[in-house]
Coordinates of C-alpha atoms in Angstrom, one line a residue:
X1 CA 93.7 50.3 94.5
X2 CA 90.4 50.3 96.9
X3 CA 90.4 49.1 100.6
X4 CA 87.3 48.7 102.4
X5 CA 87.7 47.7 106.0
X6 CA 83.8 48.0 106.7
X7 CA 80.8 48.8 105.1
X8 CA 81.0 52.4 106.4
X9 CA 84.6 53.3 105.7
X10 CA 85.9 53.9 102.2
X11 CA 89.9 53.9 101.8
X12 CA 91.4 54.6 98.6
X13 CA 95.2 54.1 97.5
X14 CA 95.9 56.5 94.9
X15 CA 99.1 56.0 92.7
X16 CA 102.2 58.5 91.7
X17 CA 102.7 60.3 88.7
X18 CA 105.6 60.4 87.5
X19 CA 106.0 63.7 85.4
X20 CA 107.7 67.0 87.2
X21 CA 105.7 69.6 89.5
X22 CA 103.1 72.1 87.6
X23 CA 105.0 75.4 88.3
X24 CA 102.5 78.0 90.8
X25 CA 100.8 80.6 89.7
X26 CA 102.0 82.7 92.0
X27 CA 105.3 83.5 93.1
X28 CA 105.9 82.0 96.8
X29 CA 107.1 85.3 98.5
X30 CA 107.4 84.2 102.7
X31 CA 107.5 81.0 104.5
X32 CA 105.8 80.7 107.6
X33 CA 106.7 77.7 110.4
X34 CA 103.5 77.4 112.5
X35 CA 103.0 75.2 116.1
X36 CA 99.9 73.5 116.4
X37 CA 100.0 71.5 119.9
X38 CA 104.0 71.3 119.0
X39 CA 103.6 70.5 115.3
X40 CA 105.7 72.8 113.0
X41 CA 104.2 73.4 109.7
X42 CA 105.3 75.2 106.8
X43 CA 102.9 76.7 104.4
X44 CA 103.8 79.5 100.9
X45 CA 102.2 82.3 101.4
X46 CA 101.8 84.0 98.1
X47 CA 101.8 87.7 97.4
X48 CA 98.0 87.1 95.7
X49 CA 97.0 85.2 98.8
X50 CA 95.0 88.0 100.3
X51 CA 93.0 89.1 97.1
X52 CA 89.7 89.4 97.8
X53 CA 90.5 89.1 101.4
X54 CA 91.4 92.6 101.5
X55 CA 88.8 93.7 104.8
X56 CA 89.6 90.7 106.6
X57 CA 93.7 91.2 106.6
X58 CA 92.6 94.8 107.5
X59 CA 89.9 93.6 110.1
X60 CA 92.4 90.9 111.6
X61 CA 95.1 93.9 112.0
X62 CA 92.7 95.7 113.8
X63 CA 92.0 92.6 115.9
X64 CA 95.5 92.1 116.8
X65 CA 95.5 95.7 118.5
X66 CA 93.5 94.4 121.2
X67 CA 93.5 90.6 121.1
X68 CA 96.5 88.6 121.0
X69 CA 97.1 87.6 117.4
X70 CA 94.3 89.0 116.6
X71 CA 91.4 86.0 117.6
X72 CA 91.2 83.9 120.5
X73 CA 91.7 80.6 119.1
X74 CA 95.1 79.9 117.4
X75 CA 93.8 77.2 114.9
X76 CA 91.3 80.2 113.4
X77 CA 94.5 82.8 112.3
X78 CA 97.6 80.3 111.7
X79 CA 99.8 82.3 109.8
X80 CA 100.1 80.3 106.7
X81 CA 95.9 80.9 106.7
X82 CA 94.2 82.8 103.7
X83 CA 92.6 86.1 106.4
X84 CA 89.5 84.9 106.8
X85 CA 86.6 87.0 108.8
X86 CA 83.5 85.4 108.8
X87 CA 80.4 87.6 108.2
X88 CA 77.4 85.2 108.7
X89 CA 76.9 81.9 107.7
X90 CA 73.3 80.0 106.3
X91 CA 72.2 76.7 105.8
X92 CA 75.9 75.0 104.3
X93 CA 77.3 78.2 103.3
X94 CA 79.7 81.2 104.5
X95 CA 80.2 84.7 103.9
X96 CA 83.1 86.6 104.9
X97 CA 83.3 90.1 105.7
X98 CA 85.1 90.9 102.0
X99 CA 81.6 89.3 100.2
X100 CA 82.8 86.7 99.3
X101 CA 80.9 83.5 99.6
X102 CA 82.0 79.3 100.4
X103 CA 81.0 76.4 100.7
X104 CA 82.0 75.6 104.2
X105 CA 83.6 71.9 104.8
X106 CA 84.4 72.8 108.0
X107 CA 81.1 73.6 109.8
X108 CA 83.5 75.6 113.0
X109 CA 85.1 72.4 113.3
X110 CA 82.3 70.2 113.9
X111 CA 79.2 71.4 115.9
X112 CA 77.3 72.6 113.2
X113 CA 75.2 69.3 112.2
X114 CA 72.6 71.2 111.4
X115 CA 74.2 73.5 109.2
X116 CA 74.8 77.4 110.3
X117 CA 71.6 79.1 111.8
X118 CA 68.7 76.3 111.4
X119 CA 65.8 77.4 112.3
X120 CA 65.0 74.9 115.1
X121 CA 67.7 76.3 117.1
X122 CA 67.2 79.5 116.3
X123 CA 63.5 78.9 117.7
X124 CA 64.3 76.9 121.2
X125 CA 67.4 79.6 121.9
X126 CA 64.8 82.7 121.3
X127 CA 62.0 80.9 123.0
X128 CA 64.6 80.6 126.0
X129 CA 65.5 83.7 126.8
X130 CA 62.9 85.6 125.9
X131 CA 60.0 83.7 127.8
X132 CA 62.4 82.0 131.1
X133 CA 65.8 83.4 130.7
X134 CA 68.8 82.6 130.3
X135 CA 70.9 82.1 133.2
X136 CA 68.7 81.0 136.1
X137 CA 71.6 79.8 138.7
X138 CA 69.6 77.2 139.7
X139 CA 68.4 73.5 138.4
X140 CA 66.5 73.7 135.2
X141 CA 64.2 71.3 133.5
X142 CA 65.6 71.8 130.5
X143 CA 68.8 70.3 131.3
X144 CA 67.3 67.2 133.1
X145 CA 65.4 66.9 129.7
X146 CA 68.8 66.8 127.6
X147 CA 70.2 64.4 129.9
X148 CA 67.2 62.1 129.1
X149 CA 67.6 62.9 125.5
X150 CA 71.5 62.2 125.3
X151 CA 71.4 59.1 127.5
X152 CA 68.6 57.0 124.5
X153 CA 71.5 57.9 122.3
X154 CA 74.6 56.8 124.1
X155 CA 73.1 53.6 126.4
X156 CA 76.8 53.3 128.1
X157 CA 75.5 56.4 129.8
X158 CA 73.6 56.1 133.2
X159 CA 74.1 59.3 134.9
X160 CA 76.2 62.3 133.4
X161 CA 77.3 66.2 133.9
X162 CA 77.5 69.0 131.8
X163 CA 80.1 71.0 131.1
X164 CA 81.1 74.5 128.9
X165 CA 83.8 72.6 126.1
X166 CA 85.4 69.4 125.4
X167 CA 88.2 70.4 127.7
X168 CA 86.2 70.8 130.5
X169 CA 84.8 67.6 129.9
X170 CA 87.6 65.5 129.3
X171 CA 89.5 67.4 132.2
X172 CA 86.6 65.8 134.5
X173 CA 86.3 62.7 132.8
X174 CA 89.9 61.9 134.2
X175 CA 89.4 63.1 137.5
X176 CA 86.5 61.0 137.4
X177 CA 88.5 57.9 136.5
X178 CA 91.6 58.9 138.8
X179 CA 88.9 58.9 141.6
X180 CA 87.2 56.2 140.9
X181 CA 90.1 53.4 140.5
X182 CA 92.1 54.8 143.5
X183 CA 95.2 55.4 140.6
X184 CA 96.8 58.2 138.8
X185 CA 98.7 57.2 135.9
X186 CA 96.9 57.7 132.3
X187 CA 97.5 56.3 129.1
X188 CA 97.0 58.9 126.0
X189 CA 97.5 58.1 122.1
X190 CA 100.3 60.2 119.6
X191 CA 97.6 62.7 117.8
X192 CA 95.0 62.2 120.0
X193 CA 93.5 65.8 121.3
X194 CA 91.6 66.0 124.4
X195 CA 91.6 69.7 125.2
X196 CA 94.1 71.8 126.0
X197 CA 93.9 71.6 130.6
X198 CA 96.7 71.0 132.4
X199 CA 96.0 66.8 133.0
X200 CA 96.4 65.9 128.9
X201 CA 97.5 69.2 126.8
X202 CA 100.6 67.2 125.2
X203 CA 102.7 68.1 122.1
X204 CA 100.1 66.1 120.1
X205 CA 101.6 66.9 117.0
X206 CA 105.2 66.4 117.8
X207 CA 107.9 65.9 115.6
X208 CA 108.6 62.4 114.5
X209 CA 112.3 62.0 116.1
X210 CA 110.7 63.0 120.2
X211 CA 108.8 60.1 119.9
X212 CA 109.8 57.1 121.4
X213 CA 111.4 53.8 119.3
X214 CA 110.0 51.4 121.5
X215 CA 106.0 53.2 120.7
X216 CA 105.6 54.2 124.1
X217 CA 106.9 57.2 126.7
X218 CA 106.8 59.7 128.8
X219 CA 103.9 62.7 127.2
X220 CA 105.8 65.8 126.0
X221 CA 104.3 69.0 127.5
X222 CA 102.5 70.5 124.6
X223 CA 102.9 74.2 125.7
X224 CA 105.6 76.1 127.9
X225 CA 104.1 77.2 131.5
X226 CA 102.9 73.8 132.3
X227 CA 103.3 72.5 135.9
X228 CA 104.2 68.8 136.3
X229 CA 100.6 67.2 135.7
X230 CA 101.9 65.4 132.9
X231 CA 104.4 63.0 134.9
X232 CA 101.5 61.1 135.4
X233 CA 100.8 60.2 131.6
X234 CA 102.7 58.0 129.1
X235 CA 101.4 58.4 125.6
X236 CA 101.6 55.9 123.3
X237 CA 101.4 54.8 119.8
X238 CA 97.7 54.3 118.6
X239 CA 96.8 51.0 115.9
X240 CA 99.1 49.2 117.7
X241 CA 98.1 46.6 119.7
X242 CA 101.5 45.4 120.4
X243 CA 102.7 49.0 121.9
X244 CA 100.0 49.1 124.0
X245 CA 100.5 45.6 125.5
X246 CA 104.4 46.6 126.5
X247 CA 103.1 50.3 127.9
X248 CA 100.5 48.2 130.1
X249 CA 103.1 45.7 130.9
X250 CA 104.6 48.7 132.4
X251 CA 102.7 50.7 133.4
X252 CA 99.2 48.7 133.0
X253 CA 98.8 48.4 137.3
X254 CA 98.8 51.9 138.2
X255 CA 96.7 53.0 135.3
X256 CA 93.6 54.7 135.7
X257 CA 92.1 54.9 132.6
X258 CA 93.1 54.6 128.7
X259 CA 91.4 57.7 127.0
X260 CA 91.2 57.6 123.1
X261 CA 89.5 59.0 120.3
X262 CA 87.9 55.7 119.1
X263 CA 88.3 57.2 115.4
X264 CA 91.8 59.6 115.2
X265 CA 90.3 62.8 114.1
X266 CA 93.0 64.7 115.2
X267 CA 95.5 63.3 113.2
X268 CA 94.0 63.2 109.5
X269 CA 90.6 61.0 110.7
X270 CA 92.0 57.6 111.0
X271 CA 89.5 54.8 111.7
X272 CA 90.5 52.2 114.5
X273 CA 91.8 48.3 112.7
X274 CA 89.3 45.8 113.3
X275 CA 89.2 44.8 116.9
X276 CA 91.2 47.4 117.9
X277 CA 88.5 49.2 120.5
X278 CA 87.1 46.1 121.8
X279 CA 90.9 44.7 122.8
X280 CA 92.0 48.1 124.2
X281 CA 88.7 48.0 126.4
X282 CA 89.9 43.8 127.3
X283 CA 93.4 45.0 127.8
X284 CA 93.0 48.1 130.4
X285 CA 89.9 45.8 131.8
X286 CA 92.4 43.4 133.1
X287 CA 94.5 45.2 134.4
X288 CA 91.7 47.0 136.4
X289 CA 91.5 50.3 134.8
X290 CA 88.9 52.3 132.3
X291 CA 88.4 52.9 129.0
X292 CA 87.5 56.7 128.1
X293 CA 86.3 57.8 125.1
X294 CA 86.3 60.9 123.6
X295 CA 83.5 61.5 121.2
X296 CA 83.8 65.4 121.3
X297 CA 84.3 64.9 117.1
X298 CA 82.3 61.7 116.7
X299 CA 79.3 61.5 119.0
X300 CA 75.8 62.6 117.1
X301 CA 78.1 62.5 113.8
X302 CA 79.6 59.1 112.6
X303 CA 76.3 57.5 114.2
X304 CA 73.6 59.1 116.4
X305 CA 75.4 57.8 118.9
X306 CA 78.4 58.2 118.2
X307 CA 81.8 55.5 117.4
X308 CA 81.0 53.6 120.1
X309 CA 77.1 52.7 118.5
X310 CA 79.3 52.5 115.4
X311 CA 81.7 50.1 116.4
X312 CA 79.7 48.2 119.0
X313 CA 81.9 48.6 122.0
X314 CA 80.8 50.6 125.2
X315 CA 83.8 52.6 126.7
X316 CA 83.4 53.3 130.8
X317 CA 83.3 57.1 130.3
X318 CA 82.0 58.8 127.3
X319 CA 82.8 62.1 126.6
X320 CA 80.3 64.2 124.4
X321 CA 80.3 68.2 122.9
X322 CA 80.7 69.7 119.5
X323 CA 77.6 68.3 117.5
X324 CA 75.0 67.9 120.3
X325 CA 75.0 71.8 120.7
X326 CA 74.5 72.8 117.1
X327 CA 77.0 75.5 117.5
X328 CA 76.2 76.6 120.9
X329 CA 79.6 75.8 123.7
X330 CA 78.5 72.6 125.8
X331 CA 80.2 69.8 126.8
X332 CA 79.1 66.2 129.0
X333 CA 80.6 63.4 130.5
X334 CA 78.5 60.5 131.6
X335 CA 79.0 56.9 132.8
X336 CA 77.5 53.9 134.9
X337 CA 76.2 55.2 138.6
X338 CA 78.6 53.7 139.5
X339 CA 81.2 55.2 138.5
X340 CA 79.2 58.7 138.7
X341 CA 78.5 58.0 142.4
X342 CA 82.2 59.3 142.8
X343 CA 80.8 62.7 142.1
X344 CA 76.7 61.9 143.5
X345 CA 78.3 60.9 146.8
X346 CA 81.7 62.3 146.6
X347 CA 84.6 63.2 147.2
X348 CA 85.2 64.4 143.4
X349 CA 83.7 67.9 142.9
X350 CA 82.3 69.3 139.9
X351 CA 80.8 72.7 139.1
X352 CA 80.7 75.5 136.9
X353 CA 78.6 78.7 136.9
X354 CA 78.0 78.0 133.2
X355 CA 77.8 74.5 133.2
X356 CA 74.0 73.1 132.0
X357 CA 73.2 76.9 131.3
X358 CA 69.6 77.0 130.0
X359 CA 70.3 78.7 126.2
X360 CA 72.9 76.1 125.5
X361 CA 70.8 73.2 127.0
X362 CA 67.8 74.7 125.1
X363 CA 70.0 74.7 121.8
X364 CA 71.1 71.4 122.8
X365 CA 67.6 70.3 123.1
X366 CA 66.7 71.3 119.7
X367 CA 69.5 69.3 118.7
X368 CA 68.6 66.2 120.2
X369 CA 64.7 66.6 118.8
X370 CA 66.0 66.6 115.8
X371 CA 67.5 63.9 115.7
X372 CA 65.7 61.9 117.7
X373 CA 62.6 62.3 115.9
X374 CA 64.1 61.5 112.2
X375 CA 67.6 59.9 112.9
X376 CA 67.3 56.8 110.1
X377 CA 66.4 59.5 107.1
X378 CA 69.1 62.0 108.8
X379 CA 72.5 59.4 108.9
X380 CA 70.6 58.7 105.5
X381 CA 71.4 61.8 103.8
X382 CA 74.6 62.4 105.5
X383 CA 76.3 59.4 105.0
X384 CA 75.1 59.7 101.0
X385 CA 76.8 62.7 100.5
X386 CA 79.7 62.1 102.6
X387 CA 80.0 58.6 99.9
X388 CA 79.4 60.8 97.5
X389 CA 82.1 63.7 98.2
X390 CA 84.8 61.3 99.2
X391 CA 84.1 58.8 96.0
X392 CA 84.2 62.0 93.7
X393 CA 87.9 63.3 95.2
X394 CA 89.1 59.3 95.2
X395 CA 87.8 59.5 91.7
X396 CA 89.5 62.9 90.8
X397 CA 92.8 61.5 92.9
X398 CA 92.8 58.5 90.9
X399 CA 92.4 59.7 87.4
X400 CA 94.8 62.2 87.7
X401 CA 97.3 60.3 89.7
X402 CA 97.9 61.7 92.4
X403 CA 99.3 60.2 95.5
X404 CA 96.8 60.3 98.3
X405 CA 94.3 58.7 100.5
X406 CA 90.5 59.2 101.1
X407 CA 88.7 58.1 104.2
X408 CA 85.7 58.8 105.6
X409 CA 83.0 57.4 108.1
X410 CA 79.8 58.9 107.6
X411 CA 80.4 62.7 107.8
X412 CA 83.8 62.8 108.6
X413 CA 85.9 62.9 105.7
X414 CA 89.6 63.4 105.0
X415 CA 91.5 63.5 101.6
X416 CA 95.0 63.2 102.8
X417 CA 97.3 64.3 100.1
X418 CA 100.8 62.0 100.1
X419 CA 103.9 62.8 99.2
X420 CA 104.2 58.9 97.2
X421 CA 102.0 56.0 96.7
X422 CA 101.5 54.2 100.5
X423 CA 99.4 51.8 101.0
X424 CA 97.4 53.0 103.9
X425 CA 97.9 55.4 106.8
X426 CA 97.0 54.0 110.3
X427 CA 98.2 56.1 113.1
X428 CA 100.5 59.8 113.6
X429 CA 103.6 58.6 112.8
X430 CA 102.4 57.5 109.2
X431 CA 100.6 60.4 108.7
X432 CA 103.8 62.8 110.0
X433 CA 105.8 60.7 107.8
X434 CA 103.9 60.5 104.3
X435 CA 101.4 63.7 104.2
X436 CA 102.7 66.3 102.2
X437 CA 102.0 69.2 104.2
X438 CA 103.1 72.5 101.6
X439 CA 101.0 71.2 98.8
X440 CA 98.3 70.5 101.1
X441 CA 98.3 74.0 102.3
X442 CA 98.5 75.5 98.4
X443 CA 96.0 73.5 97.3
X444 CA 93.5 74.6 100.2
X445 CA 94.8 78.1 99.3
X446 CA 93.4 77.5 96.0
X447 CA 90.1 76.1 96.8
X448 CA 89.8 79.0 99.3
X449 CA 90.1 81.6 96.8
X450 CA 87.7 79.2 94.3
X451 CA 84.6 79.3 97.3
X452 CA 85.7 75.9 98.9
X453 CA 86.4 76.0 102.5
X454 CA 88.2 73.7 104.8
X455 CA 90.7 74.1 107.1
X456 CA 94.8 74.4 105.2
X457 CA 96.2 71.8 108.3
X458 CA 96.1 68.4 106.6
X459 CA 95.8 67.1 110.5
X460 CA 91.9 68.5 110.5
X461 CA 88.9 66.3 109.3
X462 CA 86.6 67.9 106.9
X463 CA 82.5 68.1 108.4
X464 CA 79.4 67.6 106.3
X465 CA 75.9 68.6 107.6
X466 CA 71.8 68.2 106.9
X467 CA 72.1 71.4 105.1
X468 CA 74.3 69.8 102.5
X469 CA 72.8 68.7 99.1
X470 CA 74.0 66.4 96.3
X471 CA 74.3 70.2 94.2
X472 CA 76.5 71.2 96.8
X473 CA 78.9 68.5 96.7
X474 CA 78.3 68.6 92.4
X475 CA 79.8 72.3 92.9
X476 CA 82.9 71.1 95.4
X477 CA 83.6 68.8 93.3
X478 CA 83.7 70.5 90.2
X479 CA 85.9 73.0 91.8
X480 CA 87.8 70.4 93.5
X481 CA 89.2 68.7 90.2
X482 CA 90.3 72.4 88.7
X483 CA 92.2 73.0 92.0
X484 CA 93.8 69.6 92.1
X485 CA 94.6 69.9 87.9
X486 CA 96.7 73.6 89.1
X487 CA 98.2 72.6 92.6
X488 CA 98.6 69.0 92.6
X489 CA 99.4 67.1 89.6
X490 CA 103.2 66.6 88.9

């Protein structure tokens, strides 16, 4: 059964077979129970796991001698991941420090438009430091250039501000809006990520019996040594218009701002219903509060600029990172002068030694040219073989039977394995609720070990760049069916 809510999005229902399990290879030997943001996992972790990964389990132990658990991000060494330490990476493709090669679906979770290393960046970021250099600690010109550049791809955006990450950003996008309305209360979506600073890191991932019957509540802290930050936010159920009318019924007159993800890619890439954005943005409108999107995962990838281009609805703060620095950590936050004269005129600060710093902003620049100059022939090719990679796993998922759904928007992409026919998945709680998380975890094991990377939590969108081809996705493909015939037919 095929749904397709809009011309870009592609949904497929995939039905159940009925025969029992296809024993593994391998004999399961530990079980590891992993928190993401407060989500507890499990994943098998087979004795033949680490063939061929021999260096990097050895590297990894040698990491965690000296760095706590051995990297500094968690999501890069959960402990039902395959060790993985990446040697260098080209064009769409990875090498690890054991040889062995992948095609990488995961493009370091999303700034990587371009591909690893392309030469353009590679170019502006050389030219940078070795001709002007590359901290200054003053005003550059090449940040007011990005600015520029940025603001003809995002037109909600009037005046904005750099910053180092997508935490930094969103942290400041909230102040922004808590300043600027005279209020303090925010209103946050189940699943929805918006960096990990002490205003909005909640237990994102939480357990489906903490959350709230009535679809709206208090947030849960998402880490232990929190302070009390998040009194002031009430996180509520997302896709649900009706939720969000009793939470603003509530709580609507004290609220600063709404901050969302306009598409969930935090919580297995789910695309907003129809109408959805543009009634949020009426709703918190009348009751005198903002509407904040977070485009750290879709600005410069759904659309050049971003959901909001995509979807036709301006938000009152945008927040932008990941793509627009081709792999290089940046982050902005822009809105009306208005609304920006809050930090122009004060009282809000905002700083940062490395905020705007002149290699990112030149990488950033790079970025922006390239897009800029060719945008119509670059969306082109991305969103042909994001049609083409999500059609061929639909296609694999339906001939062999197996529950699941497919969605994508452009190069975003998700192939959500189920643990029984449903007809659609629309916010966290169906995705907690349905996703088979184990097989989901074997089967990226599999593809791993076959070349095919992405990352093992179901919960993480898959990323497509330029420096994919229609060969490339041939060869997923092709290795996608033999690792859905051994891990996920029953």
């Amino acid at each position: 059964m095929r749904q397709v809510p809009n011309s870009s999005l592609v949904v497929f229902t995939i039905l159940r077979l009925l025969p029992a399990p296809t024993p593994l290879t391998t004999a399961p030997t530990k079980r590891h129970t992993a928190m993401n943001g407060g989500n507890a996992m499990t994943g098998m972790i087979s004795k033949t796991d680490s063939s061929g990964a021999a260096l990097s389990a050895k590297t990894l132990e040698r990491g965690r001698k000296s760095i706590a658990g051995g990297d500094s991000s968690t999501m890069r060494v959960l402990p039902y991941h395959i060790p993985l330490v990446a040697d260098r990476g080209e064009g769409c493709r990875l090498w690890d420090v054991d040889g062995n090669e992948y095609i990488d679906l995961n493009m370091a979770y999303g700034p990587l438009l371009l591909g690893h290393r392309p030469k353009q960046v590679i170019e502006a970021v050389y030219r940078q430091i070795s001709e002007q250099g590359s901290q200054l600690g003053f005003p550059t010109e090449v940040t007011i250039r990005v600015a520029e550049k940025l603001k003809q791809l995002f037109p909600s955006i009037e005046l904005l501000r750099f910053a180092n990450s997508g935490t930094e950003a969103c942290a400041s996008a909230i102040r922004l809006a808590r300043t600027y309305t005279g209020r303090k209360k925010l209103i946050m979506f189940e699943g929805h990520y918006h960096g990990w600073s002490e205003a909005v890191f909640t237990k994102y991932h939480a357990p489906l019996d903490m959350l709230p019957e009535c679809g709206y509540g208090p947030a849960i802290p998402g880490t232990t040594g929190m302070t009390d930050a998040l009194d002031d936010v009430i996180t509520c159920q997302w896709n649900d218009l009706d939720a969000l009318e009793r939470c603003l019924a509530e709580h609507g007159d004290e609220a600063a701002a709404v901050i969302m993800e306009p598409i969930s890619g935090n919580a297995g890439l789910l695309m907003p219903r129809d109408g959805y954005l543009q009634t949020v943005r009426e709703m918190i409108h009348d009751k005198g509060g903002l509407l904040i999107f977070d485009e750290v995962i879709t600005g410069m990838r759904v659309s050049p600029g971003g959901a909001q281009e995509h979807y036709m609805v301006s938000p009152d703060i945008t927040v932008v990172s990941k793509a627009m620095g081709g792999g290089y950590p940046v982050g902005s936050f822009g809105a009306s002068a208005e609304i920006m004269s809050c930090i122009t005129n004060g009282p809000l600060f905002h700083g940062g030694v490395f905020s705007g710093n002149a290699v990112v902003m030149s990488a950033a620049e790079a970025v922006l040219d390239t897009v800029l100059a060719d945008k119509e022939n670059i969306y082109a090719h991305l969103h042909a073989i994001a049609d083409q990679l999500a059609g061929g796993i639909a296609d694999i998922y339906n001939r062999l039977n197996i529950p699941a759904q497919v969605y994508h928007l452009g190069p975003l992409l998700a192939g959500l394995i189920t643990k029984e026919e449903v007809e659609g998945l629309y916010n966290y709680r169906d995705v907690r609720r349905h996703c088979d998380f184990d097989r989901y975890i074997q089967f990226q094991h599999h593809m791993q070990r076959s070349g095919v990377y992405f990352h093992p939590n179901e919960f993480e969108p898959m990323f497509l760049s330029t420096a994919h081809t229609s060969a490339d996705i041939d060869e997923v493909l092709e290795r996608w069916e033999d690792g859905a015939r051994q891990c996920l037919v029953r």
